[in-house]
Short mmCIF file of C-alpha atoms in Angstrom, two decimals:
data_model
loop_
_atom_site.label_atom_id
_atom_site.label_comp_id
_atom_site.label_asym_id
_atom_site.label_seq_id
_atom_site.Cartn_x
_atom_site.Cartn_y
_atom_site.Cartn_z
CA UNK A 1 85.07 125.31 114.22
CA UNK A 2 87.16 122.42 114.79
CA UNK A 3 85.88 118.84 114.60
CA UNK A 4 85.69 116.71 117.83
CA UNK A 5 85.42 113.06 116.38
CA UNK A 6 82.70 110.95 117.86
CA UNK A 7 83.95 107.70 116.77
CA UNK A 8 87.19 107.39 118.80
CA UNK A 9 87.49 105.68 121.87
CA UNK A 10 89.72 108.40 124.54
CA UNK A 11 89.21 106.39 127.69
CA UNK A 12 92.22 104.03 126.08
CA UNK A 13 94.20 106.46 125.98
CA UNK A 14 97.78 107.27 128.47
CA UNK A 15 98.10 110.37 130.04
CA UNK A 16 98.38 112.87 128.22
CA UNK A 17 101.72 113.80 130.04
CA UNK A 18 103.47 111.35 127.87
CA UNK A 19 102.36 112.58 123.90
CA UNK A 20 102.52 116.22 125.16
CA UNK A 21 106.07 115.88 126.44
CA UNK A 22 107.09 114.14 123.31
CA UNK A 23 105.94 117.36 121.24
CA UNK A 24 107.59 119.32 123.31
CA UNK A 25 110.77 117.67 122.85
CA UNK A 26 110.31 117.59 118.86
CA UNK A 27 109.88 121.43 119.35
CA UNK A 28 112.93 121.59 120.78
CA UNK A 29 114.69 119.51 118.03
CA UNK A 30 112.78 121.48 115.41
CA UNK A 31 114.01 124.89 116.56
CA UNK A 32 117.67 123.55 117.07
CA UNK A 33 117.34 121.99 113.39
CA UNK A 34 116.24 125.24 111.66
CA UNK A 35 118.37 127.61 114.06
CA UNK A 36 121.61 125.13 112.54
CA UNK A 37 120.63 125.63 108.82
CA UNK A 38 120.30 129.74 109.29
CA UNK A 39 124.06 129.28 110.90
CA UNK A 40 124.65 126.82 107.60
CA UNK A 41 123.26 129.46 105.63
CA UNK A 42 125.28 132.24 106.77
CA UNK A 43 128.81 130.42 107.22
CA UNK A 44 128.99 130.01 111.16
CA UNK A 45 127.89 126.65 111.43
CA UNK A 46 130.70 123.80 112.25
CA UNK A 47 131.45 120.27 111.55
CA UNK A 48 129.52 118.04 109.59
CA UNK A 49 126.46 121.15 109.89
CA UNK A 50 123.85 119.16 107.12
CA UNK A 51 124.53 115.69 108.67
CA UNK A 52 123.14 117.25 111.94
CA UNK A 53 120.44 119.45 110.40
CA UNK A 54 118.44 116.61 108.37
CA UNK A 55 118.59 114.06 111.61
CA UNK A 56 117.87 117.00 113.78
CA UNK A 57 114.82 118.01 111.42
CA UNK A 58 113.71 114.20 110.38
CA UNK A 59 114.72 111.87 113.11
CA UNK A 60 114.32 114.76 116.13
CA UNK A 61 111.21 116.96 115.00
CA UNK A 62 109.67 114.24 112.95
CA UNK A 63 110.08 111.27 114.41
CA UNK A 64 109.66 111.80 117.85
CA UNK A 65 106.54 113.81 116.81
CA UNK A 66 105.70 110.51 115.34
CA UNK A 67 106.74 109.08 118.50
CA UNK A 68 104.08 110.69 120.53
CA UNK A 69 101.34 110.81 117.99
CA UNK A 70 101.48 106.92 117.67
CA UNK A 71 101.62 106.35 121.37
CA UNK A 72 98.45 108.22 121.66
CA UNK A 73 96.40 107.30 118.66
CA UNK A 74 96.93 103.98 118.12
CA UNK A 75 95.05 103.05 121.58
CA UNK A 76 92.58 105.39 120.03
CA UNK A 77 91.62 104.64 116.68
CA UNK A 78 92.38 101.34 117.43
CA UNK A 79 90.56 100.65 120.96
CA UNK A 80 93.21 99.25 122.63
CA UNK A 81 95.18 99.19 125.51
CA UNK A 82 98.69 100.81 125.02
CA UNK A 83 101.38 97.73 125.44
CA UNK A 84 103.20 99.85 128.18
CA UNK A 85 102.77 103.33 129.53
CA UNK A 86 106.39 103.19 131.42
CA UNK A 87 108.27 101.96 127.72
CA UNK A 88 106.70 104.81 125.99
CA UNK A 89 108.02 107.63 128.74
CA UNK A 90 111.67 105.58 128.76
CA UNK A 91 111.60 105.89 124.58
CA UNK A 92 111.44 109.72 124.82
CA UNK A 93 114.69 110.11 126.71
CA UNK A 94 116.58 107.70 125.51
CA UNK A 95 116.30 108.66 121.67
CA UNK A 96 116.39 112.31 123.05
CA UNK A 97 120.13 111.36 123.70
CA UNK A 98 121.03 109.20 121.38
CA UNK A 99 119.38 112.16 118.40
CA UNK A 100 121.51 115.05 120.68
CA UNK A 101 124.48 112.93 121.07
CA UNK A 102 124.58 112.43 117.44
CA UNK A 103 124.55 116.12 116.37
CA UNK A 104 126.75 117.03 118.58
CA UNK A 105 129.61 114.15 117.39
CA UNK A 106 128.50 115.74 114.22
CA UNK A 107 129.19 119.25 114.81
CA UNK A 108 132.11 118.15 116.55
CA UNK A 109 133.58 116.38 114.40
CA UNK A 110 133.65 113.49 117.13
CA UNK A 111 132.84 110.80 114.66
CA UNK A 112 134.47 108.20 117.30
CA UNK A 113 131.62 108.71 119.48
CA UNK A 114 128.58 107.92 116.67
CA UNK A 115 128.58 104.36 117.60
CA UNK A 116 127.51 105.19 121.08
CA UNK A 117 125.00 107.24 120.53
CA UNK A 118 123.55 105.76 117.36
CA UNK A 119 122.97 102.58 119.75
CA UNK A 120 121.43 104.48 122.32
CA UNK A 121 119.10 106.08 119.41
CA UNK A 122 118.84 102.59 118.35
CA UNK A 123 117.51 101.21 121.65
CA UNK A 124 115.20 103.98 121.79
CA UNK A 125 113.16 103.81 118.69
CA UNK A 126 113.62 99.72 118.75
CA UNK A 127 111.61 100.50 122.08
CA UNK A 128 108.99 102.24 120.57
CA UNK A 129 108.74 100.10 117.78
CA UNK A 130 108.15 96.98 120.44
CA UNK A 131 105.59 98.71 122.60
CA UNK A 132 103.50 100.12 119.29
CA UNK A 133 103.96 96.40 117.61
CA UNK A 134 102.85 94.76 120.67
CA UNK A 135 99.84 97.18 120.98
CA UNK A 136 98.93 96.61 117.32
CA UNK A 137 99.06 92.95 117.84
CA UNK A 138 96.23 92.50 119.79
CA UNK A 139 93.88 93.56 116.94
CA UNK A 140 92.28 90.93 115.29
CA UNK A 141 92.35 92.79 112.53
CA UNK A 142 93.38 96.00 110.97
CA UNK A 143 92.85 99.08 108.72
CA UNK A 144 94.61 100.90 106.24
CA UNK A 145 95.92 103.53 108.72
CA UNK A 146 97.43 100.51 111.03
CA UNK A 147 99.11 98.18 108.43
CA UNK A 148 100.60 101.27 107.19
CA UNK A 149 102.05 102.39 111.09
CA UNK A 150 103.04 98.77 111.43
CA UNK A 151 105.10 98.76 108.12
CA UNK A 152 106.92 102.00 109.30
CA UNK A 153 107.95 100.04 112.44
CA UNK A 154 109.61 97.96 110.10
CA UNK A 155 111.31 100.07 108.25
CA UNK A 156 111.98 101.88 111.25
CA UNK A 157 113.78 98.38 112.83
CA UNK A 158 116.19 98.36 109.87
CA UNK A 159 116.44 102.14 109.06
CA UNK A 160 118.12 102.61 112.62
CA UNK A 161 120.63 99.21 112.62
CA UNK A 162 122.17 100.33 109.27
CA UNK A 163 122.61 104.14 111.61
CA UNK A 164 124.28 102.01 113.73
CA UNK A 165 126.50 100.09 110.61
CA UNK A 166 126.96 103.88 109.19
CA UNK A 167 128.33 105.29 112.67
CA UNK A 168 130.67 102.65 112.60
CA UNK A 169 132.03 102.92 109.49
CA UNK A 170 133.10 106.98 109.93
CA UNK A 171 136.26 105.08 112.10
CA UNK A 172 136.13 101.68 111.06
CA UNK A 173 135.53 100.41 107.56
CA UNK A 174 132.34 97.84 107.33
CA UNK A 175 131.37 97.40 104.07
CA UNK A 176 134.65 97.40 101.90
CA UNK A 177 134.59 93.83 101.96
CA UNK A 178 130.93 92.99 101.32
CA UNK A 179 130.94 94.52 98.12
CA UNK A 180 128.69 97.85 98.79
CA UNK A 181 130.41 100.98 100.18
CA UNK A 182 129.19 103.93 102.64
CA UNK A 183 127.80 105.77 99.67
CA UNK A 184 125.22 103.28 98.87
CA UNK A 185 124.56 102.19 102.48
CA UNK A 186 123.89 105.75 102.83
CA UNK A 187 121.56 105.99 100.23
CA UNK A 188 119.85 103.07 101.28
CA UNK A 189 119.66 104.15 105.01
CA UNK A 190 118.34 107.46 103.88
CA UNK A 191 115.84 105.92 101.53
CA UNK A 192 114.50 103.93 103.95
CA UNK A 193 114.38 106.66 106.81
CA UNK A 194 112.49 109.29 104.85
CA UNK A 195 109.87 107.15 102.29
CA UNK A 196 109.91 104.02 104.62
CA UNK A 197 109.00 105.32 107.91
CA UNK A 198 108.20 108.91 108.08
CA UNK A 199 106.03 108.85 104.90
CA UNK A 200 104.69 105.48 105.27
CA UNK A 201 103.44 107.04 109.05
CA UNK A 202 102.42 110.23 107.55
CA UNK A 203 100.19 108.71 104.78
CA UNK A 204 98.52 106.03 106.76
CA UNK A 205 97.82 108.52 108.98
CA UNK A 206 96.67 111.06 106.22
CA UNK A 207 93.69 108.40 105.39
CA UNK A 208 92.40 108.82 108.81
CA UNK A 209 93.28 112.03 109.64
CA UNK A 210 91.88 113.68 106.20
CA UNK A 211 88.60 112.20 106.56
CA UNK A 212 88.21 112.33 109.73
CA UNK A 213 88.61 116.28 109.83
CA UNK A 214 86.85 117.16 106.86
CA UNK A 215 83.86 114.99 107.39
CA UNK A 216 84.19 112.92 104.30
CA UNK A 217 84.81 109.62 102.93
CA UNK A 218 86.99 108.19 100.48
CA UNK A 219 85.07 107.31 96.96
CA UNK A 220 85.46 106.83 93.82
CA UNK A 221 89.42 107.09 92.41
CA UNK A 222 90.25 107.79 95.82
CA UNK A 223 89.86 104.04 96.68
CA UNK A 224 91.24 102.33 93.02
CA UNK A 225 94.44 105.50 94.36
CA UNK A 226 94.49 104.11 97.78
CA UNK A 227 94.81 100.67 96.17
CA UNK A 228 97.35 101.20 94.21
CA UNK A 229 98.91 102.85 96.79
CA UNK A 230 98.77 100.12 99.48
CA UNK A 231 100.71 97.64 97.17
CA UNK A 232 102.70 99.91 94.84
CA UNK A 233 104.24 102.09 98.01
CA UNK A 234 105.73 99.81 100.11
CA UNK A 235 107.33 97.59 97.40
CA UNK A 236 108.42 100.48 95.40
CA UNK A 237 110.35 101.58 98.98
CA UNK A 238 112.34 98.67 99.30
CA UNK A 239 113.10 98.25 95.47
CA UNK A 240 114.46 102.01 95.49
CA UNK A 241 116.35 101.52 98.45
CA UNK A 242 117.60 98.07 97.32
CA UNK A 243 118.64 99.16 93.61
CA UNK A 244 120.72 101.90 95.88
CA UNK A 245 122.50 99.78 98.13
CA UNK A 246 123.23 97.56 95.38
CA UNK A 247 123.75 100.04 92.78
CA UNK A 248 121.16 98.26 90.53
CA UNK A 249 119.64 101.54 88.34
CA UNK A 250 116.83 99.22 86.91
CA UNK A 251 115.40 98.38 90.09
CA UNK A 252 115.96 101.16 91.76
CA UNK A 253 114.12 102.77 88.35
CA UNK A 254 111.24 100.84 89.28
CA UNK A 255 111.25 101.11 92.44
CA UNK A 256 111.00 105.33 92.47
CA UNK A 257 108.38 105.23 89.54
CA UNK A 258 106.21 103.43 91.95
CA UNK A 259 106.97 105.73 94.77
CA UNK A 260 106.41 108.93 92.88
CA UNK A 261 103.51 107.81 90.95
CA UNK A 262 101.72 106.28 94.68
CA UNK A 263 102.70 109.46 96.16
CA UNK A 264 101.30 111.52 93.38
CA UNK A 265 98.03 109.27 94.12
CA UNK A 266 98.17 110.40 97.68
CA UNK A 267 98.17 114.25 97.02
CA UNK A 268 95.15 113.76 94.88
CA UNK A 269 93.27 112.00 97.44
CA UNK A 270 94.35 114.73 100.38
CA UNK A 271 93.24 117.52 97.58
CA UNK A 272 90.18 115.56 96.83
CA UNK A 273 89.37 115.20 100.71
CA UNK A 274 89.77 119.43 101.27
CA UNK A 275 87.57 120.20 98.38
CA UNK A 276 84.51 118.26 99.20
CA UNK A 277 85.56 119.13 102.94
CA UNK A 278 81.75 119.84 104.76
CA UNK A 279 83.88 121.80 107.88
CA UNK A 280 85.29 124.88 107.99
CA UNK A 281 88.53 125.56 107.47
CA UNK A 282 91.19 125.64 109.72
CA UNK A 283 94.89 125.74 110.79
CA UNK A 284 95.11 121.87 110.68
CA UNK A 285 93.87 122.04 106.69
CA UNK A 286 95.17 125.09 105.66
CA UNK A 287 98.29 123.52 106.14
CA UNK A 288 97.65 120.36 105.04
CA UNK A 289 96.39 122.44 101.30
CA UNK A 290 99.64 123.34 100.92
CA UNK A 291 101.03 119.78 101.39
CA UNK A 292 99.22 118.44 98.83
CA UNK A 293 100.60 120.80 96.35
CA UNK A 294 104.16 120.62 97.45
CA UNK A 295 103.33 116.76 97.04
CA UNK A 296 101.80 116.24 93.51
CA UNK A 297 104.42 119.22 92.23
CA UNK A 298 107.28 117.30 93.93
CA UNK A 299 105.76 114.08 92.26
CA UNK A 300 105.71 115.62 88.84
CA UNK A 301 109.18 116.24 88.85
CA UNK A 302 110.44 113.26 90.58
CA UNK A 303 109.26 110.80 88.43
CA UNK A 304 111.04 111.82 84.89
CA UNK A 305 114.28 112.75 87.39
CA UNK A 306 114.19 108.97 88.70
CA UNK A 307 113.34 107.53 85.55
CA UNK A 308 116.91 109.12 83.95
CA UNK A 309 118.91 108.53 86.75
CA UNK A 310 117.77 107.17 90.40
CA UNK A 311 120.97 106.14 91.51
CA UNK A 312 122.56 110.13 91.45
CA UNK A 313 123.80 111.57 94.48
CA UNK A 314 121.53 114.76 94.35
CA UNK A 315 118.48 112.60 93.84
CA UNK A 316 117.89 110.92 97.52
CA UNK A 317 114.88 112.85 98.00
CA UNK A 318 113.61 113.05 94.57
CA UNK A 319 114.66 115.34 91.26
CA UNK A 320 117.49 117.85 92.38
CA UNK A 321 116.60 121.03 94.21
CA UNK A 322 112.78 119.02 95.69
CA UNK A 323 114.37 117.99 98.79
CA UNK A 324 113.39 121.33 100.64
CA UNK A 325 110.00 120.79 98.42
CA UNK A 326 109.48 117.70 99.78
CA UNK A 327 111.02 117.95 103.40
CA UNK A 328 109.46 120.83 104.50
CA UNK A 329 106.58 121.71 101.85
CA UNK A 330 104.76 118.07 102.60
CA UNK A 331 106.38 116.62 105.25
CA UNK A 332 106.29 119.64 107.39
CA UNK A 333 103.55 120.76 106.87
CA UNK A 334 101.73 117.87 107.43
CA UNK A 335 102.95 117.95 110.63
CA UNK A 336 102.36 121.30 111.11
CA UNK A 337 98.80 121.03 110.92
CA UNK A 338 98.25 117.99 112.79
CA UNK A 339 99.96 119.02 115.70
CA UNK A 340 97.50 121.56 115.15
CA UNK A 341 94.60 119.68 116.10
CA UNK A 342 96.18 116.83 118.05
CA UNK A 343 98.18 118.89 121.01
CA UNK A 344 94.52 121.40 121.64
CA UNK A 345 92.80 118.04 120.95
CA UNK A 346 94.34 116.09 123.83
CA UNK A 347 94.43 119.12 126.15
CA UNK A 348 90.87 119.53 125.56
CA UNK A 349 89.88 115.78 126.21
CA UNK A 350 91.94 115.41 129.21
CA UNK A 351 90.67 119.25 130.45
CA UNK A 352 87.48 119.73 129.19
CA UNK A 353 85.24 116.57 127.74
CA UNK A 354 83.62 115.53 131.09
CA UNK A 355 82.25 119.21 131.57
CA UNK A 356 80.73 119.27 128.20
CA UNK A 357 76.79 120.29 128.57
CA UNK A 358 77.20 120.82 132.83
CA UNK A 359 78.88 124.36 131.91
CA UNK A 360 80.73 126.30 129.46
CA UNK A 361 83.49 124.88 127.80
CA UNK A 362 85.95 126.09 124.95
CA UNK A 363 86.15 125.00 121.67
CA UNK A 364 89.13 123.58 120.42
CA UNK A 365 89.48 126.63 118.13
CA UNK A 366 89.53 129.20 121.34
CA UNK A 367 92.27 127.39 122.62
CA UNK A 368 95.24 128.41 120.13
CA UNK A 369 95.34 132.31 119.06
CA UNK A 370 94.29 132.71 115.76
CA UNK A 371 96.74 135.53 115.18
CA UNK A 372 99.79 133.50 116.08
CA UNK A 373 98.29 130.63 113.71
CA UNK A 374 97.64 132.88 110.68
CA UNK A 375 101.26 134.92 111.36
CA UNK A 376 103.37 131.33 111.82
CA UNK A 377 101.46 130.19 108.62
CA UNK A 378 102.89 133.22 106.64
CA UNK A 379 106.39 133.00 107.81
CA UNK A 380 106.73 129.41 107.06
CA UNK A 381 104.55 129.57 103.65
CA UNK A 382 107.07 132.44 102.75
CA UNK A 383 110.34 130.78 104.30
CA UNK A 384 109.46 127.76 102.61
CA UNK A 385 108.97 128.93 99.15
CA UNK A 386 112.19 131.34 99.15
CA UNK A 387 113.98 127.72 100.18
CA UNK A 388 112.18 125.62 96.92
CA UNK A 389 113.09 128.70 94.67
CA UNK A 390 116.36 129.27 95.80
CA UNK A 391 116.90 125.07 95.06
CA UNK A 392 115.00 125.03 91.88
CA UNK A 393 115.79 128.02 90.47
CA UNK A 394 119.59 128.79 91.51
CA UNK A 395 118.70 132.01 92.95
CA UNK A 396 121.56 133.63 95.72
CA UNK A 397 122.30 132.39 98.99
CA UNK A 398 120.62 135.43 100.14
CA UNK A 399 117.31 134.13 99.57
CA UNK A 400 118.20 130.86 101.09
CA UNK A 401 119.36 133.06 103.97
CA UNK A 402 115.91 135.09 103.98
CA UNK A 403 113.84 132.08 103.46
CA UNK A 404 115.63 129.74 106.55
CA UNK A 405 115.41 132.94 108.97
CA UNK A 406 111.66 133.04 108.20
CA UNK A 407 111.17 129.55 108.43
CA UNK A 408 112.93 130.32 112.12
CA UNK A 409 110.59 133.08 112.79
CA UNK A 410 107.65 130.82 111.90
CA UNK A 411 108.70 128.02 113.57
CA UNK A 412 109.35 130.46 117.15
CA UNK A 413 105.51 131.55 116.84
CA UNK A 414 104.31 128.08 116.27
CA UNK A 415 106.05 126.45 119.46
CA UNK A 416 104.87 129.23 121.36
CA UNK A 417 101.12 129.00 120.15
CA UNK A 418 101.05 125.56 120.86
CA UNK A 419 103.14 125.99 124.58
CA UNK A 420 100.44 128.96 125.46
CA UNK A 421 97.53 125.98 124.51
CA UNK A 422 99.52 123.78 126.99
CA UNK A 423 100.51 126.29 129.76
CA UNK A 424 97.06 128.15 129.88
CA UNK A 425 95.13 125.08 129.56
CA UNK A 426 97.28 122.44 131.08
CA UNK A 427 100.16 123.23 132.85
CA UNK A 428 100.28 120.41 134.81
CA UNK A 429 101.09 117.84 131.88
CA UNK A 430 104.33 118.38 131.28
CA UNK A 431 105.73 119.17 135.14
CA UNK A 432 103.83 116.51 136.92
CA UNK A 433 101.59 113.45 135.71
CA UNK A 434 104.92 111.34 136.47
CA UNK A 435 103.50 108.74 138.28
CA UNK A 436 100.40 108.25 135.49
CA UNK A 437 103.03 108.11 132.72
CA UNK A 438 104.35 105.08 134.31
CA UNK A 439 101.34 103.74 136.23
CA UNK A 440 98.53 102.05 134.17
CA UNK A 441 99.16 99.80 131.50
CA UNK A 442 102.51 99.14 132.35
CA UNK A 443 104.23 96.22 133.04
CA UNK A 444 103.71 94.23 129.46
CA UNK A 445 101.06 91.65 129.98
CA UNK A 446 98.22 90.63 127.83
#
């Protein structure tokens, strides 16, 4: 049975139209990205096909999953008002352009158009960034789960303006005379976009999240970890990203030995967390077991790898052949599993909570269909590991092939598990609720 946390304050929360409709959209981004690398796979895909694929996958799925999961938990955990319901709906569609805009110039080849829609991406997420800073800022203090989310806005602030500096570049050379070139903005930018704000989100939010579902607390080396982590993550970030833009190997040496050994940390504390776990298991965890492993095995081979070399073209995300490993075997399925929880979670608060103990109510387990859950779990497990073998082991194209079309097939039965939770349940949320998404909280004042 699923947990329903007592300790969080829902009445601050905004209608649920606007989170829902931002995992809807990811969806959307999620199947286009993993629809584009089957057509990569097989040979049919044009253009620039992997540009388009990794910001489909990270900036689309993740980050506007990120998007609407921050929107609605940070008023929550936090108990706060949200800075402005009607910024947070705006954010959705304008990145939703800016993100589609891009792919397209990129399967396009229409490289003179990046500019424009990297700056409409740009004012997107810079609007998002605002809104959650401003909400965060009227804390008088904060937890491990915030200062993380409010260094991701950070990262996220720079991550997008060198986009911007990037997009320009593919028609009109930047850098040449500033003594860096595209290569090592690029590295830099990408650095910064995947271990600056998605991780930095997804681990602050992993201290919360895996205690909060598994009805424990962090003790013992979980809090000299989470420590070590706090300190050691962020600076390692910006020296690995900085040693890349500059082409410095030493720092940028230092910089991924404290990434991968913090990170390492991290899986130990999530596996930690799911063995003492007092709850059963579900989806959300299941998942989130096989993160951990894909983390600390990812870890384990990215530290020697980024010791030797960090500065190497097929190291970005880590020794070669882990980016699959670490894309879609953590990241992933860390999302995954939360949306797991969070999308039956808010449909249940918004649908359910005030009939609790006046008449029969579901669970948020009877929500989802179990079969659905346990069948999309199997297709991506499998899809995912014939990926990380086929990049780690050299194995044919056919088994990337096999793997990607699974990961599809997976993928198709998880959106529509989690669209049946929202159309049986609440239908309403994503076709009305138009006037609450902008109503409320709105208008920016303290």
């Amino acid at each position: 049975m699923s947990v329903i946390p007592a300790d969080v304050d829902t009445t601050r929360q905004p209608p649920m139209t606007i989170p829902l409709r931002h995992f809807v959209v990811a969806l959307g981004f999620l199947a286009a990205a993993v629809g584009l690398r089957v057509a990569f796979a097989v040979g049919v895909a044009p253009g620039a096909a992997r540009l388009a694929h990794v910001h489909l996958l990270l900036a689309g799925w993740v980050c506007v999953t990120i998007m609407g999961a921050m929107t609605q938990f940070v008023p929550v955990w936090s108990g706060v008002e949200l800075y402005s319901r009607r910024l947070a709906t705006t954010q959705l569609w304008v990145v939703s352009v800016g993100l589609a805009g891009l792919a397209g110039c990129f399967l396009l080849g229409a490289f003179a158009w990046l500019p424009v829609f990297g700056a409409v991406a740009l004012l997107g997420f810079w609007t998002f960034a605002y809104n959650v800073a401003r909400t965060l800022s009227r804390l008088d203090g904060s937890d491990v789960t915030e200062r993380h989310f409010g260094l991701a806005l950070g990262f996220l602030a720079v991550v997008t303006a060198l986009g911007v500096l990037l997009a320009v570049d593919f028609t009109r050379p930047l850098f040449a005379g500033i003594g860096v070139g595209h290569a090592s903005v690029r590295a830099a930018h990408v650095t910064l976009a995947v271990f600056g704000v998605v991780v930095t989100t997804v681990v602050g939010a992993l201290y919360q999240l895996a205690t909060m579902f598994t009805q424990t607390k962090l003790r013992g080396v979980d809090v000299w970890l989470r420590r070590f982590e706090e300190v050691g993550y962020p600076v390692g970030v910006v020296a690995l990203a900085g040693g890349r833009l500059v082409s410095d190997p030493t720092l940028a040496r230092v910089g991924g030995a404290l990434v991968a050994l913090s990170l390492f940390g991290v899986a130990a504390i999530l596996a930690r967390r799911l063995v003492e776990s007092a709850v059963d298991w579900t989806p959300m965890l299941t998942r989130y077991a096989v993160a951990a492993v894909a983390l600390a095995g990812w870890a384990v081979l990215t530290l020697p790898a980024w010791l030797a070399d960090p500065l190497a073209g097929d190291r970005l995300f880590g020794a070669p052949g882990t980016g699959s490993l670490f894309r879609l075997g953590f990241v992933g399925f860390v999302v995954l599993g939360t949306l797991y929880h969070v999308v039956p979670f808010i449909v249940w608060i918004h649908r359910y909570s005030d009939r609790l103990g006046l008449e029969p109510v579901p669970m948020l387990d009877d929500l989802y269909d179990a079969r659905l859950a346990r069948l999309d779990f199997g297709l991506v497990v499998s899809g995912v590991a014939a990926v990380v073998a086929r990049d780690l082991a050299g194995l044919s194209t056919g088994v990337e092939t096999a793997g990607w079309t699974l990961v599809l097939a997976g993928v198709a039965a998880f959106a529509a598990n989690l669209l049946r939770v929202i159309w049986l349940h609440s239908p309403q949320s994503l076709v009305g609720g138009a006037a609450a998404s902008a109503g409320g909280a709105d208008d920016g004042a303290d």
